Short mmCIF file of C-alpha atoms in Angstrom, two decimals:
data_model
loop_
_atom_site.label_atom_id
_atom_site.label_comp_id
_atom_site.label_asym_id
_atom_site.label_seq_id
_atom_site.Cartn_x
_atom_site.Cartn_y
_atom_site.Cartn_z
CA UNK A 1 27.88 -17.95 -1.47
CA UNK A 2 31.00 -16.85 0.34
CA UNK A 3 31.80 -20.49 1.10
CA UNK A 4 31.56 -21.32 -2.61
CA UNK A 5 33.86 -18.44 -3.51
CA UNK A 6 36.44 -19.53 -0.85
CA UNK A 7 36.20 -23.11 -2.05
CA UNK A 8 37.10 -22.21 -5.57
CA UNK A 9 39.82 -19.87 -4.46
CA UNK A 10 41.46 -22.68 -2.47
CA UNK A 11 41.16 -25.28 -5.31
CA UNK A 12 42.58 -23.07 -8.08
CA UNK A 13 45.21 -21.25 -6.03
CA UNK A 14 46.90 -24.56 -5.57
CA UNK A 15 47.21 -24.97 -9.37
CA UNK A 16 50.42 -24.43 -11.21
CA UNK A 17 50.30 -20.67 -12.08
CA UNK A 18 52.34 -19.33 -14.94
CA UNK A 19 51.19 -15.84 -15.91
CA UNK A 20 48.99 -13.03 -14.53
CA UNK A 21 48.22 -9.39 -14.85
CA UNK A 22 45.85 -6.85 -13.52
CA UNK A 23 42.67 -5.73 -15.23
CA UNK A 24 42.23 -2.30 -16.85
CA UNK A 25 39.81 0.27 -15.46
CA UNK A 26 36.19 0.05 -16.77
CA UNK A 27 36.35 3.80 -17.51
CA UNK A 28 37.64 4.08 -21.03
CA UNK A 29 37.77 7.86 -21.43
CA UNK A 30 41.58 7.94 -21.39
CA UNK A 31 42.72 4.78 -23.14
CA UNK A 32 41.85 5.38 -26.75
CA UNK A 33 45.26 4.14 -27.99
CA UNK A 34 44.51 0.73 -26.39
CA UNK A 35 40.99 0.67 -27.77
CA UNK A 36 42.19 1.52 -31.24
CA UNK A 37 44.77 -1.21 -31.13
CA UNK A 38 42.29 -3.86 -30.03
CA UNK A 39 39.44 -2.83 -32.38
CA UNK A 40 41.67 -3.52 -35.32
CA UNK A 41 41.66 -5.92 -38.31
CA UNK A 42 45.22 -6.97 -37.35
CA UNK A 43 44.47 -8.89 -34.10
CA UNK A 44 42.20 -11.58 -32.61
CA UNK A 45 40.87 -10.17 -29.36
CA UNK A 46 37.69 -10.63 -27.36
CA UNK A 47 36.82 -6.99 -26.89
CA UNK A 48 33.26 -7.73 -25.55
CA UNK A 49 34.56 -9.18 -22.27
CA UNK A 50 35.35 -6.24 -20.01
CA UNK A 51 37.32 -5.13 -18.09
CA UNK A 52 40.23 -6.34 -20.15
CA UNK A 53 43.02 -8.33 -18.61
CA UNK A 54 46.38 -6.68 -19.32
CA UNK A 55 48.01 -10.08 -19.83
CA UNK A 56 45.56 -10.79 -22.69
CA UNK A 57 46.23 -7.36 -24.21
CA UNK A 58 50.02 -8.06 -24.17
CA UNK A 59 49.52 -11.18 -26.17
CA UNK A 60 48.23 -9.27 -29.21
CA UNK A 61 49.69 -5.73 -29.03
CA UNK A 62 52.65 -4.00 -27.44
CA UNK A 63 50.80 -2.87 -24.36
CA UNK A 64 53.85 -1.28 -22.70
CA UNK A 65 54.54 0.86 -25.74
CA UNK A 66 50.90 2.07 -25.77
CA UNK A 67 51.28 3.11 -22.13
CA UNK A 68 54.44 5.01 -22.94
CA UNK A 69 52.46 7.19 -25.42
CA UNK A 70 50.68 8.73 -22.49
CA UNK A 71 53.81 9.77 -20.58
CA UNK A 72 54.80 13.39 -20.28
CA UNK A 73 58.54 13.05 -20.25
CA UNK A 74 60.79 15.86 -19.05
CA UNK A 75 64.47 15.63 -18.28
CA UNK A 76 65.45 17.39 -15.09
CA UNK A 77 69.11 17.34 -13.95
CA UNK A 78 68.33 17.10 -10.26
CA UNK A 79 67.34 13.48 -9.42
CA UNK A 80 64.90 14.48 -6.65
CA UNK A 81 63.05 16.91 -8.95
CA UNK A 82 63.00 14.32 -11.69
CA UNK A 83 61.34 11.83 -9.34
CA UNK A 84 58.86 14.45 -8.20
CA UNK A 85 57.91 15.28 -11.78
CA UNK A 86 57.35 11.61 -12.60
CA UNK A 87 55.28 11.01 -9.45
CA UNK A 88 53.08 14.01 -10.17
CA UNK A 89 52.49 13.46 -13.95
CA UNK A 90 53.42 9.86 -14.90
CA UNK A 91 53.77 7.27 -12.17
CA UNK A 92 51.97 5.86 -9.16
CA UNK A 93 52.24 8.05 -6.07
CA UNK A 94 53.67 5.32 -3.84
CA UNK A 95 55.36 2.33 -5.49
CA UNK A 96 57.73 -0.47 -4.63
CA UNK A 97 59.32 -2.60 -7.32
CA UNK A 98 61.31 -5.77 -6.74
CA UNK A 99 62.44 -8.57 -9.01
CA UNK A 100 59.29 -10.72 -8.55
CA UNK A 101 56.94 -8.29 -6.83
CA UNK A 102 55.56 -4.82 -7.18
CA UNK A 103 53.06 -2.69 -5.24
CA UNK A 104 51.48 0.68 -5.83
CA UNK A 105 49.26 3.05 -3.84
CA UNK A 106 47.31 6.04 -5.17
CA UNK A 107 44.85 8.56 -3.83
CA UNK A 108 41.33 8.56 -5.29
CA UNK A 109 39.25 11.76 -5.27
CA UNK A 110 36.51 13.77 -6.79
CA UNK A 111 36.22 17.38 -5.72
CA UNK A 112 33.45 18.65 -8.01
CA UNK A 113 31.55 21.89 -7.71
CA UNK A 114 28.57 22.89 -9.92
CA UNK A 115 25.62 25.14 -10.50
CA UNK A 116 22.17 24.20 -11.69
CA UNK A 117 20.74 27.22 -13.43
CA UNK A 118 17.08 26.38 -13.75
CA UNK A 119 16.59 26.10 -10.02
CA UNK A 120 19.57 28.26 -9.04
CA UNK A 121 20.92 25.44 -6.95
CA UNK A 122 24.58 24.67 -6.28
CA UNK A 123 25.90 21.16 -5.97
CA UNK A 124 29.12 19.41 -4.97
CA UNK A 125 30.76 16.06 -4.74
CA UNK A 126 33.39 15.39 -2.04
CA UNK A 127 35.07 12.03 -2.60
CA UNK A 128 38.16 10.75 -0.83
CA UNK A 129 39.72 7.34 -1.02
CA UNK A 130 42.67 5.25 -2.18
CA UNK A 131 43.57 2.29 -4.38
CA UNK A 132 46.19 -0.33 -3.79
CA UNK A 133 47.39 -2.80 -6.48
CA UNK A 134 50.20 -5.11 -7.22
CA UNK A 135 51.47 -8.41 -8.54
CA UNK A 136 53.42 -11.34 -7.07
CA UNK A 137 55.62 -12.69 -9.83
CA UNK A 138 53.90 -13.63 -12.98
CA UNK A 139 51.25 -15.57 -11.19
CA UNK A 140 49.07 -13.53 -8.84
CA UNK A 141 47.61 -10.03 -8.88
CA UNK A 142 45.46 -8.04 -6.49
CA UNK A 143 43.50 -4.79 -6.46
CA UNK A 144 41.41 -2.87 -3.92
CA UNK A 145 39.97 0.59 -3.49
CA UNK A 146 37.72 2.43 -1.01
CA UNK A 147 35.71 5.63 -1.59
CA UNK A 148 33.91 7.79 0.99
CA UNK A 149 31.57 10.36 -0.46
CA UNK A 150 29.31 13.21 0.37
CA UNK A 151 27.40 15.23 -2.16
CA UNK A 152 24.33 17.05 -3.48
CA UNK A 153 22.84 16.44 -6.94
CA UNK A 154 20.84 18.21 -9.67
CA UNK A 155 17.09 17.86 -9.78
CA UNK A 156 16.48 14.80 -11.85
CA UNK A 157 19.26 12.77 -10.07
CA UNK A 158 18.00 14.01 -6.69
CA UNK A 159 14.48 12.66 -7.60
CA UNK A 160 15.95 9.31 -8.66
CA UNK A 161 18.03 8.97 -5.43
CA UNK A 162 14.96 9.82 -3.29
CA UNK A 163 13.04 6.91 -4.88
CA UNK A 164 15.81 4.30 -5.13
CA UNK A 165 17.85 5.28 -1.98
CA UNK A 166 20.97 4.72 -4.10
CA UNK A 167 23.37 7.06 -5.94
CA UNK A 168 23.44 5.49 -9.42
CA UNK A 169 25.99 2.70 -9.35
CA UNK A 170 27.68 3.99 -6.21
CA UNK A 171 25.92 2.78 -3.04
CA UNK A 172 23.18 3.19 -0.51
CA UNK A 173 22.68 6.74 0.84
CA UNK A 174 22.25 8.33 4.24
CA UNK A 175 21.24 11.88 4.79
CA UNK A 176 23.99 14.48 5.04
CA UNK A 177 23.38 18.10 5.97
CA UNK A 178 20.16 19.77 4.66
CA UNK A 179 19.98 18.29 1.18
CA UNK A 180 23.06 16.10 0.84
CA UNK A 181 23.84 12.43 0.85
CA UNK A 182 26.54 10.33 2.41
CA UNK A 183 27.56 7.09 0.66
CA UNK A 184 30.54 4.78 0.27
CA UNK A 185 31.79 2.03 -1.90
CA UNK A 186 34.64 -0.42 -2.19
CA UNK A 187 36.11 -2.66 -4.89
CA UNK A 188 38.54 -5.46 -4.77
CA UNK A 189 39.70 -8.65 -6.43
CA UNK A 190 42.42 -11.25 -6.54
CA UNK A 191 43.31 -12.68 -9.86
CA UNK A 192 45.51 -15.68 -10.89
CA UNK A 193 46.31 -17.65 -13.98
CA UNK A 194 46.72 -21.43 -14.20
CA UNK A 195 48.80 -22.97 -16.95
CA UNK A 196 48.46 -21.14 -20.29
CA UNK A 197 44.76 -21.00 -20.82
CA UNK A 198 42.99 -20.31 -17.43
CA UNK A 199 42.38 -17.17 -15.46
CA UNK A 200 40.42 -16.97 -12.21
CA UNK A 201 39.19 -13.88 -10.43
CA UNK A 202 37.52 -13.62 -7.02
CA UNK A 203 36.17 -10.15 -6.56
CA UNK A 204 33.76 -7.53 -5.43
CA UNK A 205 33.01 -5.17 -8.29
CA UNK A 206 31.40 -5.01 -11.75
CA UNK A 207 31.59 -6.69 -15.13
CA UNK A 208 30.59 -5.69 -18.63
CA UNK A 209 29.66 -7.71 -21.71
CA UNK A 210 29.49 -5.91 -25.06
CA UNK A 211 31.21 -3.56 -27.50
CA UNK A 212 28.86 -0.68 -27.07
CA UNK A 213 28.41 2.26 -24.67
CA UNK A 214 25.47 0.41 -23.19
CA UNK A 215 25.05 -3.30 -22.68
CA UNK A 216 21.73 -5.07 -22.83
CA UNK A 217 23.36 -8.29 -21.55
CA UNK A 218 25.43 -7.29 -18.53
CA UNK A 219 26.63 -3.75 -17.75
CA UNK A 220 28.41 -1.84 -15.00
CA UNK A 221 25.30 0.26 -14.25
CA UNK A 222 24.44 -1.32 -10.88
CA UNK A 223 26.40 -1.21 -7.63
CA UNK A 224 29.28 -3.60 -6.91
CA UNK A 225 28.55 -7.26 -6.07
CA UNK A 226 30.65 -10.26 -5.02
CA UNK A 227 31.55 -12.64 -7.83
CA UNK A 228 33.75 -15.52 -8.84
CA UNK A 229 34.77 -15.50 -12.56
CA UNK A 230 36.93 -17.73 -14.62
CA UNK A 231 37.98 -17.56 -18.33
CA UNK A 232 39.20 -20.30 -20.56
CA UNK A 233 41.16 -18.63 -23.44
CA UNK A 234 42.39 -20.94 -26.21
CA UNK A 235 42.68 -20.72 -30.02
CA UNK A 236 40.17 -18.04 -30.96
CA UNK A 237 37.74 -18.91 -28.13
CA UNK A 238 37.20 -17.16 -24.77
CA UNK A 239 34.68 -18.90 -22.52
CA UNK A 240 33.66 -17.01 -19.38
CA UNK A 241 31.61 -18.12 -16.37
CA UNK A 242 30.53 -15.73 -13.57
CA UNK A 243 28.88 -16.77 -10.35
CA UNK A 244 27.29 -13.74 -8.60
CA UNK A 245 25.59 -12.79 -5.41
CA UNK A 246 23.27 -9.76 -5.45
CA UNK A 247 20.88 -8.02 -3.11
CA UNK A 248 17.32 -6.72 -3.25
CA UNK A 249 17.36 -3.80 -0.88
CA UNK A 250 13.58 -3.55 -0.98
CA UNK A 251 13.24 -6.88 0.95
CA UNK A 252 14.78 -7.55 4.40
CA UNK A 253 15.04 -11.08 5.72
CA UNK A 254 14.69 -9.66 9.20
CA UNK A 255 15.79 -6.57 10.99
CA UNK A 256 19.05 -8.22 12.00
CA UNK A 257 19.84 -10.42 8.99
CA UNK A 258 20.06 -7.71 6.25
CA UNK A 259 18.60 -7.61 2.77
CA UNK A 260 17.36 -10.60 0.73
CA UNK A 261 20.04 -12.24 -1.34
CA UNK A 262 19.72 -13.50 -4.89
CA UNK A 263 22.24 -15.33 -7.14
CA UNK A 264 23.04 -15.76 -10.73
CA UNK A 265 25.19 -17.87 -13.01
CA UNK A 266 26.29 -16.37 -16.32
CA UNK A 267 27.95 -18.16 -19.26
CA UNK A 268 29.45 -16.23 -22.21
CA UNK A 269 31.14 -17.87 -25.17
CA UNK A 270 33.13 -15.50 -27.39
CA UNK A 271 34.44 -16.62 -30.76
CA UNK A 272 36.88 -14.45 -32.68
CA UNK A 273 35.92 -16.09 -35.98
CA UNK A 274 38.37 -13.87 -37.80
CA UNK A 275 40.38 -10.68 -37.14
CA UNK A 276 37.30 -8.77 -38.27
CA UNK A 277 34.34 -10.74 -36.96
CA UNK A 278 33.52 -11.69 -33.32
CA UNK A 279 30.42 -13.32 -31.99
CA UNK A 280 29.36 -14.21 -28.47
CA UNK A 281 26.55 -16.30 -26.99
CA UNK A 282 25.22 -15.25 -23.53
CA UNK A 283 22.98 -16.96 -21.01
CA UNK A 284 22.16 -16.24 -17.38
CA UNK A 285 19.91 -17.64 -14.63
CA UNK A 286 18.80 -15.50 -11.67
CA UNK A 287 17.18 -17.08 -8.56
CA UNK A 288 16.26 -15.97 -5.06
CA UNK A 289 18.38 -17.18 -2.11
CA UNK A 290 15.35 -17.88 0.02
CA UNK A 291 11.83 -18.97 -0.87
CA UNK A 292 8.68 -20.48 0.64
CA UNK A 293 10.54 -23.89 1.08
CA UNK A 294 13.25 -22.21 3.16
CA UNK A 295 16.85 -21.21 2.61
CA UNK A 296 17.99 -22.12 -0.91
CA UNK A 297 21.38 -20.32 -1.23
CA UNK A 298 23.55 -20.99 -4.18
CA UNK A 299 21.85 -23.77 -6.14
CA UNK A 300 24.48 -26.34 -7.09
CA UNK A 301 22.40 -27.32 -10.12
CA UNK A 302 23.67 -24.06 -11.68
CA UNK A 303 27.29 -24.62 -10.69
CA UNK A 304 28.33 -26.70 -13.77
CA UNK A 305 30.40 -24.31 -15.90
CA UNK A 306 29.92 -26.19 -19.20
CA UNK A 307 26.21 -26.74 -19.62
CA UNK A 308 23.22 -24.88 -21.04
CA UNK A 309 21.34 -23.45 -18.15
CA UNK A 310 17.87 -23.18 -19.62
CA UNK A 311 17.23 -26.95 -19.80
CA UNK A 312 18.56 -27.28 -16.27
CA UNK A 313 16.13 -24.57 -15.08
CA UNK A 314 13.28 -26.32 -16.94
CA UNK A 315 14.20 -29.75 -15.52
CA UNK A 316 14.01 -28.39 -11.97
CA UNK A 317 10.53 -27.13 -12.59
CA UNK A 318 11.79 -23.83 -11.17
CA UNK A 319 10.35 -20.29 -11.57
CA UNK A 320 13.83 -18.80 -11.96
CA UNK A 321 14.59 -16.06 -14.36
CA UNK A 322 16.46 -17.15 -17.54
CA UNK A 323 17.87 -14.75 -20.17
CA UNK A 324 19.57 -15.57 -23.47
CA UNK A 325 21.46 -13.20 -25.75
CA UNK A 326 23.99 -12.63 -28.50
CA UNK A 327 26.71 -10.09 -29.09
CA UNK A 328 28.43 -9.47 -32.40
CA UNK A 329 30.95 -7.11 -33.92
CA UNK A 330 32.48 -6.63 -37.34
CA UNK A 331 35.42 -4.45 -38.32
CA UNK A 332 35.41 -2.69 -41.70
CA UNK A 333 38.65 -1.21 -42.97
CA UNK A 334 41.15 -0.88 -40.15
CA UNK A 335 39.26 0.46 -37.13
CA UNK A 336 35.59 0.96 -38.16
CA UNK A 337 33.47 -1.34 -35.99
CA UNK A 338 29.80 -2.25 -36.39
CA UNK A 339 28.36 -4.01 -33.32
CA UNK A 340 25.08 -5.19 -31.88
CA UNK A 341 23.24 -7.21 -29.29
CA UNK A 342 19.99 -9.07 -28.91
CA UNK A 343 18.51 -10.17 -25.55
CA UNK A 344 15.59 -12.50 -24.99
CA UNK A 345 13.99 -12.60 -21.50
CA UNK A 346 10.96 -14.64 -22.66
CA UNK A 347 9.68 -15.65 -26.10
CA UNK A 348 7.02 -17.65 -27.84
CA UNK A 349 7.12 -18.00 -31.62
CA UNK A 350 3.37 -18.33 -31.99
CA UNK A 351 2.76 -15.10 -30.07
CA UNK A 352 5.49 -13.40 -31.89
CA UNK A 353 4.03 -14.17 -35.34
CA UNK A 354 0.52 -13.27 -34.26
CA UNK A 355 1.49 -9.63 -33.87
CA UNK A 356 -0.88 -9.26 -30.96
CA UNK A 357 1.62 -7.58 -28.63
CA UNK A 358 1.76 -10.42 -26.09
CA UNK A 359 3.32 -9.15 -22.85
CA UNK A 360 5.65 -12.18 -22.61
CA UNK A 361 7.55 -11.38 -25.83
CA UNK A 362 10.23 -9.65 -23.78
CA UNK A 363 13.37 -8.78 -25.73
CA UNK A 364 15.72 -5.96 -26.67
CA UNK A 365 18.27 -5.14 -29.32
CA UNK A 366 21.18 -2.83 -29.91
CA UNK A 367 22.90 -1.66 -33.14
CA UNK A 368 25.94 0.61 -33.19
CA UNK A 369 28.99 1.88 -34.97
CA UNK A 370 32.25 3.34 -33.72
CA UNK A 371 35.42 4.49 -35.47
CA UNK A 372 38.79 5.94 -34.61
CA UNK A 373 40.63 8.73 -36.52
CA UNK A 374 37.48 9.92 -38.26
CA UNK A 375 38.13 11.57 -41.66
CA UNK A 376 41.78 10.63 -41.10
CA UNK A 377 41.95 13.10 -38.26
CA UNK A 378 44.24 11.56 -35.67
CA UNK A 379 42.58 10.94 -32.27
CA UNK A 380 39.08 11.97 -33.43
CA UNK A 381 36.58 9.32 -32.21
CA UNK A 382 32.94 8.86 -33.24
CA UNK A 383 30.30 6.46 -31.88
CA UNK A 384 26.58 6.20 -32.40
CA UNK A 385 24.26 3.61 -30.94
CA UNK A 386 20.59 2.66 -30.89
CA UNK A 387 18.96 0.63 -28.11
CA UNK A 388 15.39 -0.63 -27.81
CA UNK A 389 13.86 -2.79 -25.06
CA UNK A 390 10.31 -4.08 -24.86
CA UNK A 391 7.99 -3.61 -21.86
CA UNK A 392 8.51 -5.93 -18.86
CA UNK A 393 11.94 -7.17 -20.14
CA UNK A 394 14.27 -7.96 -17.24
CA UNK A 395 11.31 -7.93 -14.76
CA UNK A 396 9.92 -11.06 -13.08
CA UNK A 397 7.07 -12.18 -10.80
CA UNK A 398 8.90 -10.55 -7.93
CA UNK A 399 11.88 -8.16 -7.55
CA UNK A 400 13.91 -10.82 -5.90
CA UNK A 401 14.19 -12.66 -9.21
CA UNK A 402 14.48 -9.70 -11.61
CA UNK A 403 17.60 -8.81 -13.54
CA UNK A 404 18.61 -6.16 -11.07
CA UNK A 405 20.78 -5.37 -8.05
CA UNK A 406 20.70 -2.66 -5.43
CA UNK A 407 17.59 -0.99 -7.02
CA UNK A 408 19.28 -0.71 -10.40
CA UNK A 409 19.16 -2.65 -13.69
CA UNK A 410 22.06 -5.00 -14.41
CA UNK A 411 21.65 -4.02 -18.06
CA UNK A 412 20.49 -0.67 -19.40
CA UNK A 413 19.99 2.11 -16.75
CA UNK A 414 16.51 2.99 -18.07
CA UNK A 415 15.28 -0.60 -17.47
CA UNK A 416 12.55 -1.56 -19.93
CA UNK A 417 9.97 -0.03 -22.29
CA UNK A 418 12.16 2.51 -24.14
CA UNK A 419 13.91 3.48 -27.38
CA UNK A 420 17.19 5.34 -27.20
CA UNK A 421 19.79 6.84 -29.50
CA UNK A 422 23.13 7.93 -28.04
CA UNK A 423 26.02 9.55 -29.97
CA UNK A 424 29.60 10.60 -28.98
CA UNK A 425 32.17 12.77 -30.65
CA UNK A 426 35.51 12.79 -28.80
CA UNK A 427 38.95 14.15 -29.56
CA UNK A 428 42.21 14.37 -27.63
CA UNK A 429 45.52 16.11 -28.24
CA UNK A 430 48.26 14.80 -26.00
CA UNK A 431 46.57 15.11 -22.56
CA UNK A 432 43.79 17.38 -23.51
CA UNK A 433 40.45 15.54 -23.96
CA UNK A 434 37.16 16.84 -25.34
CA UNK A 435 33.87 14.92 -25.38
CA UNK A 436 30.34 15.65 -26.59
CA UNK A 437 27.46 13.30 -25.96
CA UNK A 438 23.93 13.60 -27.38
CA UNK A 439 21.17 11.29 -26.20
CA UNK A 440 17.53 11.10 -27.22
CA UNK A 441 15.18 8.58 -25.53
CA UNK A 442 11.55 7.83 -25.77
CA UNK A 443 10.37 6.11 -22.58
CA UNK A 444 7.00 4.67 -21.55
CA UNK A 445 6.64 5.69 -17.96
CA UNK A 446 4.17 4.09 -15.54
CA UNK A 447 0.98 6.02 -14.72
CA UNK A 448 -0.07 6.18 -11.13
CA UNK A 449 -0.23 2.53 -10.00
CA UNK A 450 -0.44 1.08 -13.49
CA UNK A 451 2.57 -0.97 -14.59
CA UNK A 452 3.36 -0.31 -18.26
CA UNK A 453 6.70 -2.13 -18.13
CA UNK A 454 9.51 0.33 -17.57
CA UNK A 455 10.23 -0.38 -13.85
CA UNK A 456 11.91 -3.81 -13.61
CA UNK A 457 11.28 -3.84 -9.85
CA UNK A 458 7.50 -4.17 -10.38
CA UNK A 459 6.05 -7.71 -10.76
CA UNK A 460 5.04 -8.50 -14.31
CA UNK A 461 1.89 -9.98 -12.79
CA UNK A 462 0.72 -6.42 -12.38
CA UNK A 463 0.96 -5.67 -16.05
CA UNK A 464 -1.80 -3.53 -17.62
CA UNK A 465 -2.69 -6.03 -20.32
CA UNK A 466 -1.77 -9.47 -21.70
CA UNK A 467 -1.98 -8.19 -25.28
CA UNK A 468 -1.62 -5.04 -27.28
CA UNK A 469 1.66 -4.13 -25.53
CA UNK A 470 4.17 -2.04 -27.45
CA UNK A 471 7.47 -0.25 -26.76
CA UNK A 472 6.75 3.28 -25.41
CA UNK A 473 3.33 2.48 -24.02
CA UNK A 474 2.13 4.37 -20.95
CA UNK A 475 3.08 7.94 -20.20
CA UNK A 476 5.09 8.92 -23.34
CA UNK A 477 8.21 10.75 -22.14
CA UNK A 478 10.94 12.30 -24.27
CA UNK A 479 14.40 12.74 -22.82
CA UNK A 480 17.06 14.90 -24.51
CA UNK A 481 20.52 14.85 -22.92
CA UNK A 482 23.49 17.00 -24.03
CA UNK A 483 26.87 16.93 -22.32
CA UNK A 484 30.16 18.55 -23.23
CA UNK A 485 33.31 18.01 -21.24
CA UNK A 486 36.90 19.19 -21.51
CA UNK A 487 39.61 17.70 -19.29
CA UNK A 488 43.34 17.63 -18.81
CA UNK A 489 44.79 14.32 -17.85
CA UNK A 490 47.25 15.00 -15.06
CA UNK A 491 48.47 11.46 -14.32
CA UNK A 492 47.45 8.46 -16.45
CA UNK A 493 48.54 5.87 -13.84
CA UNK A 494 45.29 6.45 -11.98
CA UNK A 495 43.40 8.77 -14.40
CA UNK A 496 43.80 11.93 -12.32
CA UNK A 497 42.32 14.80 -14.32
CA UNK A 498 41.00 18.33 -14.11
CA UNK A 499 37.62 18.59 -15.86
CA UNK A 500 35.08 21.27 -16.73
CA UNK A 501 31.62 20.44 -18.25
CA UNK A 502 28.16 21.55 -19.09
CA UNK A 503 25.05 19.39 -19.20
CA UNK A 504 21.60 20.22 -20.59
CA UNK A 505 18.74 17.69 -20.05
CA UNK A 506 15.08 17.97 -20.81
CA UNK A 507 12.41 15.53 -19.90
CA UNK A 508 8.91 16.14 -21.22
CA UNK A 509 5.54 14.36 -21.03
CA UNK A 510 1.86 15.27 -20.64
CA UNK A 511 2.27 15.62 -16.87
CA UNK A 512 5.42 17.66 -16.48
CA UNK A 513 8.49 19.14 -18.02
CA UNK A 514 11.73 18.97 -16.11
CA UNK A 515 14.72 20.92 -17.48
CA UNK A 516 18.23 20.71 -16.11
CA UNK A 517 21.05 23.16 -17.06
CA UNK A 518 24.18 22.34 -15.15
CA UNK A 519 27.80 23.57 -15.14
CA UNK A 520 30.53 22.00 -13.09
CA UNK A 521 34.33 21.92 -12.59
CA UNK A 522 36.28 19.31 -10.63
CA UNK A 523 39.48 17.46 -9.84
CA UNK A 524 38.87 13.80 -10.10
CA UNK A 525 40.31 10.29 -10.64
CA UNK A 526 38.12 8.69 -13.28
CA UNK A 527 38.47 4.87 -12.84
CA UNK A 528 34.80 3.87 -13.03
CA UNK A 529 31.80 4.88 -15.18
CA UNK A 530 28.83 6.74 -13.75
CA UNK A 531 25.68 6.69 -15.85
CA UNK A 532 23.72 9.86 -15.36
CA UNK A 533 22.30 9.91 -18.84
CA UNK A 534 18.88 8.39 -18.35
#
């Protein structure tokens, strides 16, 4: 896979490059002005392809002016103190700007301390790291970061980490102290644009497809992975192809060769049919890097960027995992957005119409709504979303071919066999931000060794029944999640903020009730999203 990435990097880096910019952070807690400008009936923009490239944003809105809205300007007579003020509250900590080159370096941190009241247990996160980013002319951009972490977690997260051996979305753990974990992560990419229409990105990180809080197609829930991505952006079309390499950390090739690799090719065609309506078609194929015939690696049959993958997979007679989906959004008024998704993992019309609950009718859907300046109150944001996924969706005959990476789902963090409603109310005044989240989920958990379809890492060949399957089957579990957070954005250049929050979570079924009541305060740089609401 690395050879393929390097091959493409060599071929396209020799092209005539004319424009390039960095990508925005996937964390969107502090960029509401940008979101509001893009989810507007005044522009054509492919909002479902995230993270957004700043060069694409600049083509439709005044991106630099939007960034200026976040500055905390203060005139100080002494030049040295003025520079110190800007470094502390507005600009990158270390920066170098030349005519055709710029470079910036920032610290990354998360010093968070909390108390879980139900079990009278304290917790902490101790994260140190850095990010480096820059551009060479208008053609080439680069980004990298590294994070070293130690921490302890509240009860339900601790249980999850014990089972998966991974902090959600943040890396494999080692023991630290009596009850803590040590884990690390890194991200990086190079990005370049060829001619007017092409952008290429070679990276190690995450991608997201959708307009909602969750994505049933591709989310940033799982750990980082190596990828090569290119976008063709012309007229009102954005066509994206991603070649990925992922790992199944449950399977080792040998003690010295590391974990089993799997690969995927993803195609996504986004059409901004109007300034209000956007629709996208999604398809992906997942296959294992090594099988009974030997080493397979990256299958060149899935390399073609402009072909439907399902017929190719069928023609190969392969047992690979194919998924198809659709994403759509529609803007009502100026900034009121209705959105939704539909994902098909497997489907037979005859079984669908029979209504017999055939196990292989594996699909999920999402419907949602979000709006900015609710009731004409400036900076008041509201979002509500419903997600439902059938049992055994995203699973396959073995974990090495499921739609997962690093013991986590590549789509929704719950996996399969659930119904979920999640709602947000957010407000900010200058650099003060307030957020409230309410989630209610009904999940069908597995019972003992019986596979009812939630855990995508179990083979669907171990299913409890061929028929009479329904969403929520198994151990019926209700999860209620409340979170309220207040934060002050210290520096928007790298999202440095001081935050205080309270979380209440309750998980109930016939076997146990697990309550979590958690208060925390911390100084952090919020550049990525961590999904603890599951």
